[in-house]
XYZ file of N, CA and C in Angstrom:
465
model
N 85.290 113.082 -19.729
C 85.255 111.909 -20.586
C 85.463 112.316 -22.032
N 86.154 111.490 -22.758
C 86.408 111.701 -24.177
C 85.188 111.213 -24.973
N 84.564 112.090 -25.728
C 83.355 111.699 -26.453
C 83.644 110.770 -27.638
N 84.918 110.560 -27.962
C 85.253 109.653 -29.065
C 84.786 108.228 -28.772
N 84.803 107.830 -27.508
C 84.315 106.496 -27.145
C 82.823 106.410 -27.445
N 82.086 107.458 -27.131
C 80.650 107.480 -27.427
C 80.396 107.478 -28.922
N 81.202 108.213 -29.648
C 81.038 108.301 -31.102
C 81.203 106.920 -31.753
N 82.056 106.059 -31.162
C 82.284 104.725 -31.704
C 81.119 103.780 -31.436
N 80.322 104.059 -30.395
C 79.187 103.199 -30.066
C 78.071 103.445 -31.072
N 77.643 102.404 -31.756
C 76.647 102.567 -32.817
C 75.341 103.170 -32.309
N 75.031 102.985 -31.054
C 73.801 103.544 -30.492
C 73.787 105.069 -30.548
N 74.960 105.676 -30.520
C 75.054 107.134 -30.477
C 75.556 107.751 -31.784
N 75.662 106.970 -32.841
C 76.295 107.448 -34.078
C 75.563 108.592 -34.764
N 74.274 108.750 -34.525
C 73.544 109.824 -35.187
C 73.546 111.133 -34.422
N 74.287 111.195 -33.324
C 74.271 112.392 -32.477
C 75.322 113.410 -32.892
N 74.989 114.665 -32.654
C 75.934 115.752 -32.898
C 76.957 115.799 -31.769
N 78.008 116.575 -31.963
C 79.029 116.748 -30.925
C 78.395 117.334 -29.659
N 77.510 118.303 -29.819
C 76.852 118.927 -28.666
C 76.014 117.891 -27.911
N 75.284 117.045 -28.640
C 74.479 116.011 -27.994
C 75.366 114.990 -27.273
N 76.487 114.619 -27.892
C 77.422 113.696 -27.247
C 78.017 114.313 -25.977
N 78.291 115.599 -26.012
C 78.812 116.278 -24.819
C 77.782 116.282 -23.698
N 76.513 116.503 -24.034
C 75.448 116.445 -23.027
C 75.357 115.045 -22.429
N 75.448 114.043 -23.282
C 75.402 112.664 -22.828
C 76.585 112.358 -21.905
N 77.763 112.802 -22.300
C 78.969 112.550 -21.506
C 78.850 113.114 -20.090
N 78.140 114.214 -19.938
C 77.994 114.835 -18.621
C 77.182 113.999 -17.644
N 76.336 113.120 -18.149
C 75.506 112.325 -17.239
C 76.027 110.898 -17.041
N 77.139 110.573 -17.677
C 77.744 109.250 -17.505
C 78.608 109.211 -16.248
N 78.671 108.037 -15.639
C 79.492 107.836 -14.446
C 80.509 106.746 -14.754
N 81.774 107.015 -14.487
C 82.812 106.010 -14.711
C 82.775 104.972 -13.596
N 82.801 103.692 -13.993
C 82.865 102.584 -13.041
C 83.965 101.627 -13.501
N 84.608 100.991 -12.525
C 85.702 100.058 -12.817
C 85.394 98.692 -12.224
N 85.751 97.647 -12.983
C 85.553 96.281 -12.516
C 86.835 95.488 -12.741
N 87.250 94.694 -11.746
C 88.406 93.829 -11.959
C 88.020 92.615 -12.806
N 88.992 91.973 -13.378
C 88.748 90.780 -14.183
C 87.968 89.751 -13.370
N 86.929 89.195 -13.980
C 86.117 88.172 -13.322
C 84.939 88.707 -12.525
N 84.856 90.013 -12.337
C 83.768 90.599 -11.540
C 82.453 90.544 -12.309
N 81.377 90.309 -11.575
C 80.040 90.336 -12.165
C 79.567 91.780 -12.238
N 79.203 92.221 -13.424
C 78.681 93.580 -13.624
C 77.187 93.579 -13.320
N 76.481 92.593 -13.858
C 75.102 92.337 -13.449
C 74.753 90.897 -13.757
N 73.744 90.382 -13.038
C 73.291 89.010 -13.209
C 71.968 88.963 -13.966
N 71.770 87.891 -14.667
C 70.504 87.646 -15.347
C 69.385 87.539 -14.312
N 68.231 88.124 -14.637
C 67.074 87.991 -13.771
C 66.935 89.061 -12.696
N 67.918 89.952 -12.567
C 67.809 91.030 -11.577
C 67.351 92.311 -12.274
N 66.678 93.200 -11.545
C 66.256 94.462 -12.166
C 67.462 95.274 -12.626
N 67.292 95.986 -13.716
C 68.367 96.824 -14.235
C 67.857 98.206 -14.562
N 68.770 99.176 -14.511
C 68.381 100.550 -14.860
C 69.528 101.310 -15.508
N 70.514 100.569 -16.039
C 71.676 101.227 -16.628
C 72.151 100.538 -17.887
N 72.680 101.344 -18.776
C 73.415 100.903 -19.953
C 74.885 101.154 -19.652
N 75.769 100.369 -20.233
C 77.205 100.544 -20.040
C 77.903 100.672 -21.390
N 78.869 101.581 -21.463
C 79.722 101.743 -22.642
C 81.137 101.383 -22.199
N 81.815 100.566 -22.984
C 83.154 100.099 -22.606
C 84.210 101.100 -23.057
N 84.971 101.598 -22.095
C 86.109 102.485 -22.357
C 87.383 101.652 -22.508
N 87.559 100.682 -21.601
C 88.730 99.797 -21.648
C 88.309 98.407 -21.201
N 88.949 97.388 -21.768
C 88.709 96.021 -21.343
C 87.712 95.279 -22.209
N 87.339 94.082 -21.722
C 86.397 93.221 -22.431
C 85.332 92.737 -21.450
N 84.110 92.624 -21.961
C 82.978 92.169 -21.161
C 82.346 90.969 -21.856
N 82.067 89.926 -21.071
C 81.419 88.720 -21.601
C 79.926 88.781 -21.243
N 79.096 88.628 -22.246
C 77.652 88.557 -22.051
C 77.276 87.083 -22.194
N 76.570 86.543 -21.196
C 76.261 85.113 -21.219
C 74.913 84.829 -20.569
N 74.434 83.625 -20.809
C 73.207 83.123 -20.189
C 73.542 81.795 -19.527
N 72.858 81.502 -18.442
C 72.989 80.200 -17.801
C 71.867 79.314 -18.345
N 72.249 78.218 -18.972
C 71.296 77.278 -19.547
C 71.169 76.103 -18.580
N 69.957 75.842 -18.069
C 69.779 74.728 -17.137
C 70.304 73.414 -17.718
N 71.010 72.670 -16.910
C 71.591 71.369 -17.247
C 72.695 71.446 -18.299
N 73.053 72.655 -18.727
C 74.137 72.817 -19.698
C 75.251 73.664 -19.097
N 74.887 74.771 -18.471
C 75.870 75.682 -17.886
C 75.852 77.021 -18.584
N 76.975 77.723 -18.499
C 77.067 79.061 -19.076
C 77.252 78.989 -20.582
N 76.489 79.797 -21.294
C 76.619 79.929 -22.746
C 77.000 81.370 -23.051
N 78.225 81.576 -23.535
C 78.673 82.924 -23.875
C 77.957 83.381 -25.141
N 77.355 84.548 -25.072
C 76.645 85.103 -26.222
C 77.519 86.068 -27.006
N 78.390 86.790 -26.292
C 79.242 87.786 -26.958
C 80.372 88.189 -26.037
N 81.478 88.586 -26.645
C 82.582 89.248 -25.941
C 82.642 90.650 -26.534
N 82.396 91.650 -25.699
C 82.345 93.040 -26.157
C 83.623 93.765 -25.786
N 84.008 94.748 -26.610
C 85.256 95.482 -26.417
C 85.021 96.983 -26.450
N 86.088 97.719 -26.389
C 86.055 99.182 -26.344
C 85.116 99.769 -27.403
N 84.274 100.704 -26.948
C 83.351 101.373 -27.847
C 82.012 100.661 -27.990
N 81.913 99.435 -27.502
C 80.643 98.723 -27.578
C 79.837 98.989 -26.307
N 78.559 98.679 -26.353
C 77.673 98.955 -25.225
C 76.819 97.731 -24.936
N 76.256 97.694 -23.738
C 75.366 96.599 -23.342
C 74.453 97.078 -22.221
N 73.356 96.362 -22.035
C 72.407 96.705 -20.983
C 71.343 97.694 -21.413
N 71.279 98.004 -22.714
C 70.376 99.054 -23.189
C 68.899 98.716 -23.004
N 68.561 97.447 -22.946
C 67.152 97.089 -22.774
C 66.598 97.628 -21.458
N 67.451 97.752 -20.452
C 66.987 98.251 -19.149
C 66.623 99.734 -19.191
N 67.055 100.436 -20.222
C 66.669 101.842 -20.363
C 65.297 101.972 -21.013
N 64.840 100.902 -21.665
C 63.583 100.939 -22.387
C 62.434 100.389 -21.543
N 62.672 99.263 -20.890
C 61.606 98.659 -20.097
C 62.079 98.429 -18.665
N 61.183 97.954 -17.862
C 61.517 97.730 -16.453
C 61.615 96.241 -16.145
N 61.807 95.435 -17.161
C 61.966 93.998 -16.977
C 63.356 93.702 -16.387
N 63.533 92.473 -15.954
C 64.826 92.086 -15.395
C 65.853 91.885 -16.506
N 67.111 91.826 -16.123
C 68.201 91.617 -17.088
C 68.007 90.279 -17.789
N 68.242 90.260 -19.095
C 68.026 89.051 -19.890
C 69.275 88.183 -20.000
N 70.394 88.668 -19.507
C 71.646 87.916 -19.566
C 72.559 88.423 -18.447
N 73.686 87.773 -18.289
C 74.681 88.164 -17.295
C 75.839 88.867 -17.986
N 76.402 89.868 -17.326
C 77.579 90.573 -17.847
C 78.717 90.410 -16.843
N 79.869 89.960 -17.337
C 81.037 89.707 -16.496
C 82.260 90.379 -17.113
N 83.090 90.963 -16.275
C 84.341 91.563 -16.758
C 85.275 90.433 -17.191
N 85.510 90.319 -18.474
C 86.425 89.303 -19.011
C 87.865 89.677 -18.662
N 88.139 90.979 -18.685
C 89.425 91.542 -18.249
C 89.055 92.699 -17.315
N 90.051 93.320 -16.706
C 89.708 94.509 -15.925
C 89.114 95.539 -16.884
N 88.102 96.257 -16.422
C 87.335 97.131 -17.302
C 87.140 98.521 -16.715
N 87.092 99.494 -17.618
C 86.613 100.838 -17.297
C 85.378 101.028 -18.153
N 84.259 101.267 -17.494
C 82.978 101.420 -18.178
C 82.386 102.778 -17.847
N 81.511 103.249 -18.723
C 80.723 104.439 -18.438
C 79.274 103.988 -18.309
N 78.692 104.291 -17.156
C 77.330 103.876 -16.857
C 76.357 105.005 -17.135
N 75.304 104.678 -17.872
C 74.235 105.617 -18.184
C 72.986 105.156 -17.455
N 72.590 105.886 -16.435
C 71.446 105.560 -15.595
C 70.153 106.044 -16.238
N 69.096 105.240 -16.150
C 67.806 105.563 -16.765
C 67.234 106.877 -16.235
N 67.339 107.136 -14.949
C 66.768 108.364 -14.375
C 67.439 109.610 -14.948
N 68.762 109.592 -15.033
C 69.479 110.738 -15.612
C 69.161 110.906 -17.093
N 69.072 109.778 -17.795
C 68.748 109.840 -19.216
C 67.341 110.395 -19.424
N 66.399 109.941 -18.620
C 65.026 110.452 -18.734
C 64.984 111.964 -18.539
N 65.744 112.467 -17.581
C 65.782 113.916 -17.337
C 66.325 114.660 -18.548
N 67.406 114.148 -19.144
C 67.989 114.785 -20.325
C 67.018 114.736 -21.501
N 66.364 113.605 -21.703
C 65.442 113.478 -22.825
C 64.222 114.382 -22.644
N 63.836 114.634 -21.415
C 62.695 115.507 -21.145
C 62.992 116.952 -21.547
N 64.218 117.410 -21.317
C 64.554 118.808 -21.621
C 65.103 119.003 -23.039
N 65.571 117.932 -23.682
C 66.141 118.044 -25.027
C 65.434 117.049 -25.951
N 64.368 117.510 -26.575
C 63.539 116.635 -27.422
C 64.275 116.150 -28.671
N 65.169 116.979 -29.221
C 65.941 116.540 -30.386
C 66.853 115.376 -30.008
N 67.492 115.496 -28.855
C 68.337 114.426 -28.330
C 67.500 113.152 -28.172
N 66.325 113.299 -27.556
C 65.444 112.152 -27.314
C 65.053 111.479 -28.621
N 64.723 112.255 -29.625
C 64.305 111.713 -30.918
C 65.433 110.906 -31.566
N 66.633 111.447 -31.565
C 67.786 110.753 -32.159
C 68.069 109.462 -31.407
N 68.094 109.530 -30.086
C 68.410 108.349 -29.290
C 67.334 107.271 -29.461
N 66.081 107.647 -29.405
C 65.015 106.657 -29.551
C 65.042 106.004 -30.929
N 65.348 106.775 -31.961
C 65.478 106.204 -33.301
C 66.625 105.186 -33.351
N 67.728 105.492 -32.673
C 68.858 104.557 -32.653
C 68.502 103.286 -31.865
N 67.702 103.431 -30.809
C 67.217 102.253 -30.088
C 66.394 101.363 -31.018
N 65.512 101.963 -31.792
C 64.677 101.212 -32.721
C 65.550 100.467 -33.726
N 66.555 101.136 -34.274
C 67.449 100.483 -35.245
C 68.209 99.322 -34.602
N 68.709 99.528 -33.387
C 69.448 98.474 -32.686
C 68.556 97.261 -32.435
N 67.373 97.498 -31.899
C 66.474 96.391 -31.592
C 66.008 95.680 -32.857
N 65.777 96.419 -33.929
C 65.387 95.822 -35.199
C 66.497 94.916 -35.733
N 67.721 95.390 -35.662
C 68.865 94.606 -36.121
C 69.002 93.318 -35.317
N 68.843 93.428 -34.016
C 68.959 92.234 -33.166
C 67.819 91.258 -33.422
N 66.642 91.760 -33.680
C 65.507 90.886 -33.990
C 65.763 90.132 -35.292
N 66.311 90.810 -36.296
C 66.630 90.137 -37.561
C 67.647 89.015 -37.344
N 68.676 89.291 -36.535
C 69.691 88.261 -36.251
C 69.076 87.077 -35.523
N 68.195 87.354 -34.581
C 67.519 86.283 -33.851
C 66.653 85.456 -34.795
N 65.947 86.113 -35.686
C 65.126 85.396 -36.669
C 65.975 84.478 -37.531
N 67.144 84.953 -37.955
C 68.042 84.123 -38.767
C 68.544 82.918 -37.976
N 68.884 83.136 -36.710
C 69.330 82.014 -35.876
C 68.218 80.988 -35.699
N 66.990 81.467 -35.486
C 65.858 80.551 -35.349
C 65.614 79.778 -36.632
N 65.712 80.477 -37.764
C 65.538 79.806 -39.050
C 66.580 78.695 -39.217
N 67.829 78.988 -38.883
C 68.892 77.982 -38.981
C 68.652 76.830 -38.018
N 68.233 77.158 -36.815
C 67.964 76.129 -35.812
C 66.875 75.177 -36.303
N 65.773 75.735 -36.806
C 64.675 74.898 -37.268
C 65.055 74.122 -38.531
N 65.869 74.714 -39.373
C 66.326 73.995 -40.558
C 67.183 72.802 -40.163
N 68.054 72.995 -39.186
C 68.890 71.892 -38.728
C 68.096 70.828 -37.987
N 67.092 71.259 -37.221
C 66.323 70.287 -36.428
C 65.418 69.428 -37.302
N 65.051 69.889 -38.487
C 64.213 69.088 -39.380
C 65.029 68.333 -40.429
N 66.339 68.606 -40.493
C 67.196 67.942 -41.472
C 67.231 66.434 -41.187
N 66.968 65.661 -42.167
C 67.065 64.219 -42.026
C 65.786 63.557 -41.525
N 64.742 64.345 -41.223
C 63.489 63.725 -40.810
C 62.805 63.126 -42.026
N 62.127 62.017 -41.814
C 61.418 61.364 -42.921
C 59.966 61.610 -42.837
């Protein structure tokens, strides 16, 4: 695997070339045709995916509304990282928008690498914290906008 794809993923941006090479060794290439479900919301997960080729749609099913697309991800982006942190079910659905080549990072393999390479573990965990913090800020802004709009015009 070419580590340049990993270098483009913001989750891995603080890693050295040696750390990226170690990470690349535990990734598994998987392919999905256009329209294929990568994972469904509400099912257990244990993998993160990095996109090598193609586009992936992340969405939620809203009762009485239908599918709500949250994001369209492209080469170098990643998804499913929450399943590496906790053992909760998937919070959204991932579907191949186009045919895709992905690299799958399994929690068990990652745990083994982090156990033997503490520097690697420290860098990766710090990047997880930054990613989750950034997403929390975006969610807070969306909630603020939602509540501002919902109270607009009330007397």
